[in-house]
PDB file of C-alpha atoms and ligand atoms in Angstrom:
ATOM      1  CA  MET A   1      49.995 132.331  66.799  1.00  0.00           C
ATOM      2  CA  THR A   2      48.668 129.165  68.437  1.00  0.00           C
ATOM      3  CA  THR A   3      50.829 127.948  71.306  1.00  0.00           C
ATOM      4  CA  ALA A   4      51.000 125.089  73.808  1.00  0.00           C
ATOM      5  CA  GLU A   5      52.196 125.219  77.412  1.00  0.00           C
ATOM      6  CA  THR A   6      55.560 123.607  78.167  1.00  0.00           C
ATOM      7  CA  LEU A   7      58.227 123.801  80.845  1.00  0.00           C
ATOM      8  CA  ARG A   8      59.841 126.419  78.631  1.00  0.00           C
ATOM      9  CA  ARG A   9      56.655 128.487  78.666  1.00  0.00           C
ATOM     10  CA  PRO A  10      54.335 128.659  75.640  1.00  0.00           C
ATOM     11  CA  VAL A  11      55.776 127.144  72.489  1.00  0.00           C
ATOM     12  CA  ALA A  12      54.457 127.820  68.985  1.00  0.00           C
ATOM     13  CA  ALA A  13      52.361 124.944  67.628  1.00  0.00           C
ATOM     14  CA  ASP A  14      54.742 124.446  64.704  1.00  0.00           C
ATOM     15  CA  ALA A  15      57.724 124.142  67.049  1.00  0.00           C
ATOM     16  CA  LEU A  16      56.262 121.081  68.820  1.00  0.00           C
ATOM     17  CA  LYS A  17      57.241 118.899  65.813  1.00  0.00           C
ATOM     18  CA  THR A  18      57.662 115.207  66.725  1.00  0.00           C
ATOM     19  CA  VAL A  19      55.827 114.550  70.007  1.00  0.00           C
ATOM     20  CA  LEU A  20      55.787 111.541  72.322  1.00  0.00           C
ATOM     21  CA  MET A  21      52.487 111.918  74.138  1.00  0.00           C
ATOM     22  CA  HIS A  22      53.133 109.857  77.275  1.00  0.00           C
ATOM     23  CA  GLU A  23      56.571 109.593  78.900  1.00  0.00           C
ATOM     24  CA  HIS A  24      57.748 109.933  82.489  1.00  0.00           C
ATOM     25  CA  VAL A  25      60.908 111.851  83.262  1.00  0.00           C
ATOM     26  CA  ILE A  26      61.171 110.776  86.906  1.00  0.00           C
ATOM     27  CA  PHE A  27      59.120 108.166  88.774  1.00  0.00           C
ATOM     28  CA  LEU A  28      59.984 107.978  92.471  1.00  0.00           C
ATOM     29  CA  ASP A  29      58.859 106.584  95.770  1.00  0.00           C
ATOM     30  CA  GLU A  30      59.206 109.733  97.871  1.00  0.00           C
ATOM     31  CA  GLU A  31      59.113 107.724 101.101  1.00  0.00           C
ATOM     32  CA  MET A  32      62.264 105.870 100.073  1.00  0.00           C
ATOM     33  CA  ARG A  33      64.111 109.151  99.712  1.00  0.00           C
ATOM     34  CA  ARG A  34      62.964 110.283 103.150  1.00  0.00           C
ATOM     35  CA  ASN A  35      63.683 107.004 104.920  1.00  0.00           C
ATOM     36  CA  HIS A  36      66.837 105.922 103.119  1.00  0.00           C
ATOM     37  CA  PRO A  37      68.787 109.091 102.364  1.00  0.00           C
ATOM     38  CA  GLU A  38      71.964 106.969 102.222  1.00  0.00           C
ATOM     39  CA  LEU A  39      70.645 105.446  98.990  1.00  0.00           C
ATOM     40  CA  TRP A  40      69.714 108.774  97.462  1.00  0.00           C
ATOM     41  CA  ASP A  41      71.814 110.301  94.709  1.00  0.00           C
ATOM     42  CA  GLU A  42      70.206 113.506  93.472  1.00  0.00           C
ATOM     43  CA  GLY A  43      72.890 113.928  90.826  1.00  0.00           C
ATOM     44  CA  HIS A  44      72.056 110.536  89.330  1.00  0.00           C
ATOM     45  CA  VAL A  45      68.296 111.199  89.474  1.00  0.00           C
ATOM     46  CA  VAL A  46      68.846 114.250  87.261  1.00  0.00           C
ATOM     47  CA  ALA A  47      71.706 112.913  85.129  1.00  0.00           C
ATOM     48  CA  GLU A  48      69.943 109.714  84.032  1.00  0.00           C
ATOM     49  CA  PRO A  49      66.965 111.532  82.460  1.00  0.00           C
ATOM     50  CA  VAL A  50      69.310 114.055  80.824  1.00  0.00           C
ATOM     51  CA  GLU A  51      71.165 111.197  79.128  1.00  0.00           C
ATOM     52  CA  LYS A  52      67.988 109.380  78.034  1.00  0.00           C
ATOM     53  CA  LEU A  53      66.186 112.486  76.804  1.00  0.00           C
ATOM     54  CA  THR A  54      69.289 113.553  74.890  1.00  0.00           C
ATOM     55  CA  GLY A  55      69.069 110.163  73.156  1.00  0.00           C
ATOM     56  CA  LEU A  56      65.437 110.843  72.297  1.00  0.00           C
ATOM     57  CA  ALA A  57      66.309 114.251  70.884  1.00  0.00           C
ATOM     58  CA  GLU A  58      69.013 112.624  68.759  1.00  0.00           C
ATOM     59  CA  ARG A  59      66.366 110.270  67.369  1.00  0.00           C
ATOM     60  CA  GLY A  60      64.355 113.284  66.246  1.00  0.00           C
ATOM     61  CA  VAL A  61      61.910 113.756  69.140  1.00  0.00           C
ATOM     62  CA  SER A  62      61.255 117.446  69.838  1.00  0.00           C
ATOM     63  CA  THR A  63      58.612 117.313  72.575  1.00  0.00           C
ATOM     64  CA  ILE A  64      57.417 114.920  75.255  1.00  0.00           C
ATOM     65  CA  VAL A  65      54.286 115.039  77.368  1.00  0.00           C
ATOM     66  CA  ASP A  66      54.930 113.968  80.976  1.00  0.00           C
ATOM     67  CA  PRO A  67      51.583 113.038  82.569  1.00  0.00           C
ATOM     68  CA  THR A  68      53.045 112.019  85.954  1.00  0.00           C
ATOM     69  CA  VAL A  69      50.377 112.558  88.607  1.00  0.00           C
ATOM     70  CA  VAL A  70      50.823 113.344  92.296  1.00  0.00           C
ATOM     71  CA  GLY A  71      51.916 110.133  94.050  1.00  0.00           C
ATOM     72  CA  PRO A  72      54.898 108.766  92.135  1.00  0.00           C
ATOM     73  CA  GLY A  73      57.187 111.616  93.146  1.00  0.00           C
ATOM     74  CA  ARG A  74      56.111 114.409  90.819  1.00  0.00           C
ATOM     75  CA  ASP A  75      58.452 117.386  91.263  1.00  0.00           C
ATOM     76  CA  VAL A  76      58.320 120.040  88.576  1.00  0.00           C
ATOM     77  CA  THR A  77      61.377 121.804  89.966  1.00  0.00           C
ATOM     78  CA  ARG A  78      63.507 118.698  89.516  1.00  0.00           C
ATOM     79  CA  VAL A  79      62.112 118.059  86.030  1.00  0.00           C
ATOM     80  CA  ALA A  80      62.936 121.665  85.138  1.00  0.00           C
ATOM     81  CA  ARG A  81      66.537 121.017  86.199  1.00  0.00           C
ATOM     82  CA  VAL A  82      66.598 118.079  83.781  1.00  0.00           C
ATOM     83  CA  ASN A  83      65.010 120.163  81.047  1.00  0.00           C
ATOM     84  CA  ALA A  84      67.667 122.853  81.359  1.00  0.00           C
ATOM     85  CA  HIS A  85      70.208 120.342  79.990  1.00  0.00           C
ATOM     86  CA  VAL A  86      68.088 118.864  77.193  1.00  0.00           C
ATOM     87  CA  ASP A  87      66.931 120.260  73.884  1.00  0.00           C
ATOM     88  CA  ILE A  88      63.378 119.023  74.251  1.00  0.00           C
ATOM     89  CA  ASN A  89      60.018 120.585  75.198  1.00  0.00           C
ATOM     90  CA  MET A  90      58.255 119.028  78.245  1.00  0.00           C
ATOM     91  CA  PHE A  91      54.677 119.280  79.512  1.00  0.00           C
ATOM     92  CA  VAL A  92      53.531 119.045  83.124  1.00  0.00           C
ATOM     93  CA  LYS A  93      50.372 119.855  85.060  1.00  0.00           C
ATOM     94  CA  GLY A  94      48.843 122.805  86.924  1.00  0.00           C
ATOM     95  CA  LEU A  95      46.733 124.483  84.303  1.00  0.00           C
ATOM     96  CA  THR A  96      46.386 128.161  84.903  1.00  0.00           C
ATOM     97  CA  GLU A  97      48.594 129.304  87.760  1.00  0.00           C
ATOM     98  CA  GLY A  98      51.394 126.791  87.480  1.00  0.00           C
ATOM     99  CA  VAL A  99      52.460 123.835  89.577  1.00  0.00           C
ATOM    100  CA  ALA A 100      53.359 124.602  93.192  1.00  0.00           C
ATOM    101  CA  ASP A 101      55.273 127.904  93.086  1.00  0.00           C
ATOM    102  CA  THR A 102      57.207 127.112  89.932  1.00  0.00           C
ATOM    103  CA  GLY A 103      55.168 129.253  87.548  1.00  0.00           C
ATOM    104  CA  VAL A 104      55.122 126.315  85.143  1.00  0.00           C
ATOM    105  CA  ARG A 105      51.663 125.853  83.660  1.00  0.00           C
ATOM    106  CA  ALA A 106      50.503 122.435  82.471  1.00  0.00           C
ATOM    107  CA  GLY A 107      49.351 121.681  78.961  1.00  0.00           C
ATOM    108  CA  ILE A 108      46.991 118.843  79.877  1.00  0.00           C
ATOM    109  CA  ALA A 109      44.686 117.684  82.676  1.00  0.00           C
ATOM    110  CA  LYS A 110      45.125 114.007  83.513  1.00  0.00           C
ATOM    111  CA  CYS A 111      43.178 111.463  85.531  1.00  0.00           C
ATOM    112  CA  ALA A 112      43.273 107.695  85.914  1.00  0.00           C
ATOM    113  CA  LEU A 113      40.460 105.168  85.597  1.00  0.00           C
ATOM    114  CA  ASP A 114      41.806 101.666  85.986  1.00  0.00           C
ATOM    115  CA  GLU A 115      39.667  98.629  86.777  1.00  0.00           C
ATOM    116  CA  SER A 116      36.429 100.317  87.803  1.00  0.00           C
ATOM    117  CA  LEU A 117      34.715 103.620  88.418  1.00  0.00           C
ATOM    118  CA  THR A 118      34.787 104.036  92.195  1.00  0.00           C
ATOM    119  CA  PRO A 119      33.079 107.123  93.681  1.00  0.00           C
ATOM    120  CA  GLY A 120      36.489 108.711  94.336  1.00  0.00           C
ATOM    121  CA  VAL A 121      37.690 108.114  90.774  1.00  0.00           C
ATOM    122  CA  GLU A 122      34.443 109.490  89.368  1.00  0.00           C
ATOM    123  CA  ARG A 123      34.915 112.615  91.467  1.00  0.00           C
ATOM    124  CA  VAL A 124      38.404 113.109  90.035  1.00  0.00           C
ATOM    125  CA  ILE A 125      37.233 112.591  86.441  1.00  0.00           C
ATOM    126  CA  ARG A 126      34.445 115.110  86.942  1.00  0.00           C
ATOM    127  CA  ALA A 127      36.991 117.567  88.374  1.00  0.00           C
ATOM    128  CA  VAL A 128      39.231 117.082  85.331  1.00  0.00           C
ATOM    129  CA  ALA A 129      36.211 117.646  83.082  1.00  0.00           C
ATOM    130  CA  ARG A 130      35.457 120.883  84.915  1.00  0.00           C
ATOM    131  CA  ALA A 131      39.102 121.962  84.632  1.00  0.00           C
ATOM    132  CA  HIS A 132      38.913 121.353  80.898  1.00  0.00           C
ATOM    133  CA  LEU A 133      35.684 123.313  80.545  1.00  0.00           C
ATOM    134  CA  ALA A 134      37.188 126.201  82.511  1.00  0.00           C
ATOM    135  CA  THR A 135      40.554 126.346  80.728  1.00  0.00           C
ATOM    136  CA  GLY A 136      40.194 124.519  77.408  1.00  0.00           C
ATOM    137  CA  ALA A 137      43.142 122.267  78.307  1.00  0.00           C
ATOM    138  CA  PRO A 138      42.915 118.824  76.683  1.00  0.00           C
ATOM    139  CA  THR A 139      42.438 115.795  78.902  1.00  0.00           C
ATOM    140  CA  VAL A 140      44.403 112.570  79.155  1.00  0.00           C
ATOM    141  CA  VAL A 141      42.924 109.515  80.855  1.00  0.00           C
ATOM    142  CA  HIS A 142      44.798 106.433  82.010  1.00  0.00           C
ATOM    143  CA  THR A 143      42.430 103.600  81.107  1.00  0.00           C
ATOM    144  CA  SER A 144      42.487  99.816  81.428  1.00  0.00           C
ATOM    145  CA  ALA A 145      41.828  98.086  78.115  1.00  0.00           C
ATOM    146  CA  PRO A 146      41.119  94.646  79.686  1.00  0.00           C
ATOM    147  CA  HIS A 147      38.382  96.282  81.759  1.00  0.00           C
ATOM    148  CA  LYS A 148      37.253  98.492  78.862  1.00  0.00           C
ATOM    149  CA  THR A 149      37.227 101.535  81.102  1.00  0.00           C
ATOM    150  CA  GLY A 150      37.806 103.811  78.113  1.00  0.00           C
ATOM    151  CA  LEU A 151      34.084 103.402  77.459  1.00  0.00           C
ATOM    152  CA  VAL A 152      33.275 104.371  81.043  1.00  0.00           C
ATOM    153  CA  ALA A 153      35.524 107.450  80.844  1.00  0.00           C
ATOM    154  CA  GLN A 154      33.800 108.468  77.622  1.00  0.00           C
ATOM    155  CA  ASP A 155      30.403 108.281  79.350  1.00  0.00           C
ATOM    156  CA  VAL A 156      31.486 110.456  82.287  1.00  0.00           C
ATOM    157  CA  PHE A 157      33.171 113.040  80.067  1.00  0.00           C
ATOM    158  CA  ARG A 158      30.216 113.112  77.691  1.00  0.00           C
ATOM    159  CA  SER A 159      27.843 113.698  80.605  1.00  0.00           C
ATOM    160  CA  LYS A 160      29.957 116.695  81.640  1.00  0.00           C
ATOM    161  CA  GLY A 161      30.035 118.192  78.143  1.00  0.00           C
ATOM    162  CA  VAL A 162      33.696 117.496  77.231  1.00  0.00           C
ATOM    163  CA  ASP A 163      34.118 117.242  73.459  1.00  0.00           C
ATOM    164  CA  PRO A 164      35.392 113.849  72.302  1.00  0.00           C
ATOM    165  CA  ASP A 165      38.422 115.313  70.527  1.00  0.00           C
ATOM    166  CA  ALA A 166      39.571 116.863  73.824  1.00  0.00           C
ATOM    167  CA  ARG A 167      40.115 113.354  75.236  1.00  0.00           C
ATOM    168  CA  ASP A 168      43.177 111.139  74.823  1.00  0.00           C
ATOM    169  CA  LEU A 169      42.464 107.659  76.161  1.00  0.00           C
ATOM    170  CA  ASP A 170      45.839 106.222  77.075  1.00  0.00           C
ATOM    171  CA  HIS A 171      46.840 102.571  77.173  1.00  0.00           C
ATOM    172  CA  SER A 172      44.295 101.814  74.442  1.00  0.00           C
ATOM    173  CA  GLY A 173      47.084  99.899  72.711  1.00  0.00           C
ATOM    174  CA  ASP A 174      46.904  97.293  75.500  1.00  0.00           C
ATOM    175  CA  ALA A 175      43.658  96.071  73.931  1.00  0.00           C
ATOM    176  CA  ASP A 176      43.739  92.935  71.856  1.00  0.00           C
ATOM    177  CA  GLU A 177      40.059  93.394  71.072  1.00  0.00           C
ATOM    178  CA  LEU A 178      40.136  95.900  68.258  1.00  0.00           C
ATOM    179  CA  ASP A 179      36.388  96.459  68.242  1.00  0.00           C
ATOM    180  CA  TYR A 180      36.831  98.109  71.660  1.00  0.00           C
ATOM    181  CA  VAL A 181      39.358 100.549  70.167  1.00  0.00           C
ATOM    182  CA  ARG A 182      37.232 101.100  67.061  1.00  0.00           C
ATOM    183  CA  THR A 183      34.247 102.001  69.241  1.00  0.00           C
ATOM    184  CA  LEU A 184      36.301 104.611  71.118  1.00  0.00           C
ATOM    185  CA  ILE A 185      37.662 106.033  67.857  1.00  0.00           C
ATOM    186  CA  ASP A 186      34.145 106.107  66.460  1.00  0.00           C
ATOM    187  CA  GLN A 187      33.145 108.297  69.392  1.00  0.00           C
ATOM    188  CA  GLY A 188      35.739 110.845  68.254  1.00  0.00           C
ATOM    189  CA  SER A 189      38.573 110.560  70.808  1.00  0.00           C
ATOM    190  CA  TYR A 190      42.311 110.097  70.414  1.00  0.00           C
ATOM    191  CA  MET A 191      43.861 106.738  71.270  1.00  0.00           C
ATOM    192  CA  GLY A 192      47.112 106.687  73.226  1.00  0.00           C
ATOM    193  CA  MET A 193      48.927 103.683  71.746  1.00  0.00           C
ATOM    194  CA  VAL A 194      51.695 103.457  74.340  1.00  0.00           C
ATOM    195  CA  ARG A 195      53.763 100.804  76.147  1.00  0.00           C
ATOM    196  CA  PHE A 196      54.943  99.014  72.975  1.00  0.00           C
ATOM    197  CA  GLY A 197      57.829  97.551  74.940  1.00  0.00           C
ATOM    198  CA  LEU A 198      55.723  96.386  77.878  1.00  0.00           C
ATOM    199  CA  GLY A 199      54.825  92.858  76.869  1.00  0.00           C
ATOM    200  CA  LEU A 200      53.250  92.047  80.234  1.00  0.00           C
ATOM    201  CA  TYR A 201      49.951  93.490  79.033  1.00  0.00           C
ATOM    202  CA  LEU A 202      50.209  92.651  75.329  1.00  0.00           C
ATOM    203  CA  PRO A 203      53.272  91.510  73.379  1.00  0.00           C
ATOM    204  CA  GLY A 204      54.907  94.185  71.252  1.00  0.00           C
ATOM    205  CA  GLU A 205      54.448  92.245  68.003  1.00  0.00           C
ATOM    206  CA  LYS A 206      50.719  91.989  68.662  1.00  0.00           C
ATOM    207  CA  ARG A 207      50.520  95.719  69.409  1.00  0.00           C
ATOM    208  CA  ILE A 208      52.274  96.499  66.132  1.00  0.00           C
ATOM    209  CA  ALA A 209      50.004  94.155  64.148  1.00  0.00           C
ATOM    210  CA  ASN A 210      46.914  95.757  65.700  1.00  0.00           C
ATOM    211  CA  LEU A 211      48.216  99.233  64.933  1.00  0.00           C
ATOM    212  CA  VAL A 212      48.862  98.293  61.301  1.00  0.00           C
ATOM    213  CA  ARG A 213      45.273  97.061  60.998  1.00  0.00           C
ATOM    214  CA  LEU A 214      43.893 100.306  62.410  1.00  0.00           C
ATOM    215  CA  LEU A 215      46.097 102.294  60.028  1.00  0.00           C
ATOM    216  CA  ASP A 216      44.919 100.145  57.101  1.00  0.00           C
ATOM    217  CA  GLU A 217      41.380 101.106  58.095  1.00  0.00           C
ATOM    218  CA  GLY A 218      42.299 104.788  57.678  1.00  0.00           C
ATOM    219  CA  LEU A 219      42.241 105.691  61.380  1.00  0.00           C
ATOM    220  CA  ALA A 220      45.652 107.437  61.653  1.00  0.00           C
ATOM    221  CA  ASP A 221      44.029 110.767  62.483  1.00  0.00           C
ATOM    222  CA  GLN A 222      43.083 109.552  65.975  1.00  0.00           C
ATOM    223  CA  LEU A 223      46.176 107.558  66.950  1.00  0.00           C
ATOM    224  CA  MET A 224      49.163 108.843  68.958  1.00  0.00           C
ATOM    225  CA  LEU A 225      52.244 106.780  69.852  1.00  0.00           C
ATOM    226  CA  SER A 226      54.520 106.808  72.882  1.00  0.00           C
ATOM    227  CA  ASP A 227      56.649 104.522  75.089  1.00  0.00           C
ATOM    228  CA  ASP A 228      55.188 105.346  78.530  1.00  0.00           C
ATOM    229  CA  ALA A 229      58.729 104.652  79.758  1.00  0.00           C
ATOM    230  CA  SER A 230      60.545 106.412  82.617  1.00  0.00           C
ATOM    231  CA  CYS A 231      63.961 108.059  82.357  1.00  0.00           C
ATOM    232  CA  HIS A 232      64.573 107.424  86.029  1.00  0.00           C
ATOM    233  CA  SER A 233      62.427 105.132  88.188  1.00  0.00           C
ATOM    234  CA  ASP A 234      63.097 103.570  91.571  1.00  0.00           C
ATOM    235  CA  TRP A 235      60.016 101.350  91.523  1.00  0.00           C
ATOM    236  CA  LEU A 236      62.066  98.373  90.352  1.00  0.00           C
ATOM    237  CA  PRO A 237      65.816  97.757  90.664  1.00  0.00           C
ATOM    238  CA  PRO A 238      67.404  98.221  87.209  1.00  0.00           C
ATOM    239  CA  ARG A 239      68.329  94.532  86.949  1.00  0.00           C
ATOM    240  CA  THR A 240      64.796  93.388  87.823  1.00  0.00           C
ATOM    241  CA  ARG A 241      63.351  95.839  85.357  1.00  0.00           C
ATOM    242  CA  GLU A 242      65.596  94.455  82.630  1.00  0.00           C
ATOM    243  CA  GLN A 243      64.428  90.926  83.443  1.00  0.00           C
ATOM    244  CA  VAL A 244      60.706  91.729  83.706  1.00  0.00           C
ATOM    245  CA  ALA A 245      60.406  94.253  80.873  1.00  0.00           C
ATOM    246  CA  PRO A 246      63.615  94.292  78.801  1.00  0.00           C
ATOM    247  CA  SER A 247      62.049  96.254  75.928  1.00  0.00           C
ATOM    248  CA  TRP A 248      60.365  98.940  78.023  1.00  0.00           C
ATOM    249  CA  HIS A 249      62.690 101.854  77.298  1.00  0.00           C
ATOM    250  CA  PHE A 250      62.965 104.993  75.206  1.00  0.00           C
ATOM    251  CA  ALA A 251      64.744 103.464  72.232  1.00  0.00           C
ATOM    252  CA  TYR A 252      62.120 100.773  71.540  1.00  0.00           C
ATOM    253  CA  LEU A 253      59.651 102.908  69.615  1.00  0.00           C
ATOM    254  CA  HIS A 254      62.257 104.280  67.218  1.00  0.00           C
ATOM    255  CA  GLN A 255      64.519 101.270  66.918  1.00  0.00           C
ATOM    256  CA  HIS A 256      61.903  98.523  66.754  1.00  0.00           C
ATOM    257  CA  VAL A 257      58.340  99.785  66.257  1.00  0.00           C
ATOM    258  CA  LEU A 258      58.920 102.317  63.479  1.00  0.00           C
ATOM    259  CA  PRO A 259      61.025  99.937  61.332  1.00  0.00           C
ATOM    260  CA  ALA A 260      58.344  97.244  61.810  1.00  0.00           C
ATOM    261  CA  LEU A 261      55.606  99.656  60.743  1.00  0.00           C
ATOM    262  CA  ARG A 262      57.583 100.644  57.636  1.00  0.00           C
ATOM    263  CA  ARG A 263      58.175  96.974  56.752  1.00  0.00           C
ATOM    264  CA  ALA A 264      54.413  96.450  57.036  1.00  0.00           C
ATOM    265  CA  GLY A 265      53.836  99.174  54.463  1.00  0.00           C
ATOM    266  CA  VAL A 266      52.930 102.086  56.742  1.00  0.00           C
ATOM    267  CA  GLY A 267      53.820 105.320  54.955  1.00  0.00           C
ATOM    268  CA  GLU A 268      55.771 108.323  56.207  1.00  0.00           C
ATOM    269  CA  GLU A 269      52.630 110.422  55.924  1.00  0.00           C
ATOM    270  CA  GLN A 270      50.814 108.224  58.456  1.00  0.00           C
ATOM    271  CA  ILE A 271      53.835 108.277  60.786  1.00  0.00           C
ATOM    272  CA  THR A 272      53.934 112.077  60.639  1.00  0.00           C
ATOM    273  CA  THR A 273      50.200 112.200  61.308  1.00  0.00           C
ATOM    274  CA  MET A 274      50.611 110.167  64.519  1.00  0.00           C
ATOM    275  CA  PHE A 275      53.788 111.848  65.814  1.00  0.00           C
ATOM    276  CA  VAL A 276      53.373 115.449  64.671  1.00  0.00           C
ATOM    277  CA  ASP A 277      49.945 116.446  63.360  1.00  0.00           C
ATOM    278  CA  ASN A 278      47.718 114.744  65.942  1.00  0.00           C
ATOM    279  CA  PRO A 279      49.676 115.890  69.033  1.00  0.00           C
ATOM    280  CA  ARG A 280      49.850 119.439  67.669  1.00  0.00           C
ATOM    281  CA  ARG A 281      46.095 119.517  67.044  1.00  0.00           C
ATOM    282  CA  PHE A 282      45.336 117.950  70.442  1.00  0.00           C
ATOM    283  CA  LEU A 283      47.744 120.019  72.554  1.00  0.00           C
ATOM    284  CA  THR A 284      46.793 123.346  71.010  1.00  0.00           C
ATOM    285  CA  ARG A 285      43.082 122.588  71.005  1.00  0.00           C
ATOM    286  CA  GLY A 286      41.044 125.443  72.421  1.00  0.00           C
ATOM    287  CA  ARG A 287      44.009 127.808  72.548  1.00  0.00           C
ATOM    288  CA  PRO A 288      43.861 131.137  70.754  1.00  0.00           C
ATOM    289  CA  SER A 289      45.393 131.193  67.280  1.00  0.00           C
TER     290      SER A 289
HETATM  291 ZN1   ZN B   1      52.430 106.534  82.319  1.00  0.00          ZN
END
């Protein structure tokens, strides 16, 4: 039986069902907690994600991948406390032995390549490539579409011998230049079409129109959709967040994007391919069946 790693230990591939490939449960500035304990409310930090993930589960989502890296407050223990109250599978990092002393093993290896390939970033990407080669875990890369760094990531991974279908290039949906996305798809990798509600990079309507074009071209097999939202984040005050990015939340994909895709003629088969089949194939890649 092929399985994938989750916070609830290995889960059968068929039980993953509808997957959002890029969501953050908790995004925190750890220094704020240490320096302003009077503002800290641990109960709220756990309760808010429980409420939002319960909403996702009610909309039919079975599994989320949380690619939060070290820096924005990653704490697997806290996420596990959230997960205990929610009927949803969650992925984290720490491939073979588990993260910290939690015993939770990650299902993916993630790195970030934003504007350019600095020596430090290249070192991290090469380390992720080595981790993949050693464990078989699929890789997720934060990329910057305006800087076309998906192409750069492809080059580094290719040079290290990582198969193209073991790579998910996230934020590809920020690209308004579809030839950039087509080139990456042509090279065999998955495209993380995330941030539909984050119009700062590309308006949601434009993202949807671009996605429909790619689907019309028969490319559903390499597309995966997600919000890249956070259940709980202290990086912006809630009111500022609502002003700056009012649509960047967990309901946007299901309440706005999916109806728009259906109105544009996208079929249920393509939607299932992007939400169920592709994540299952990607997340269980290289694992014994
Ligand atoms: Zn993210």
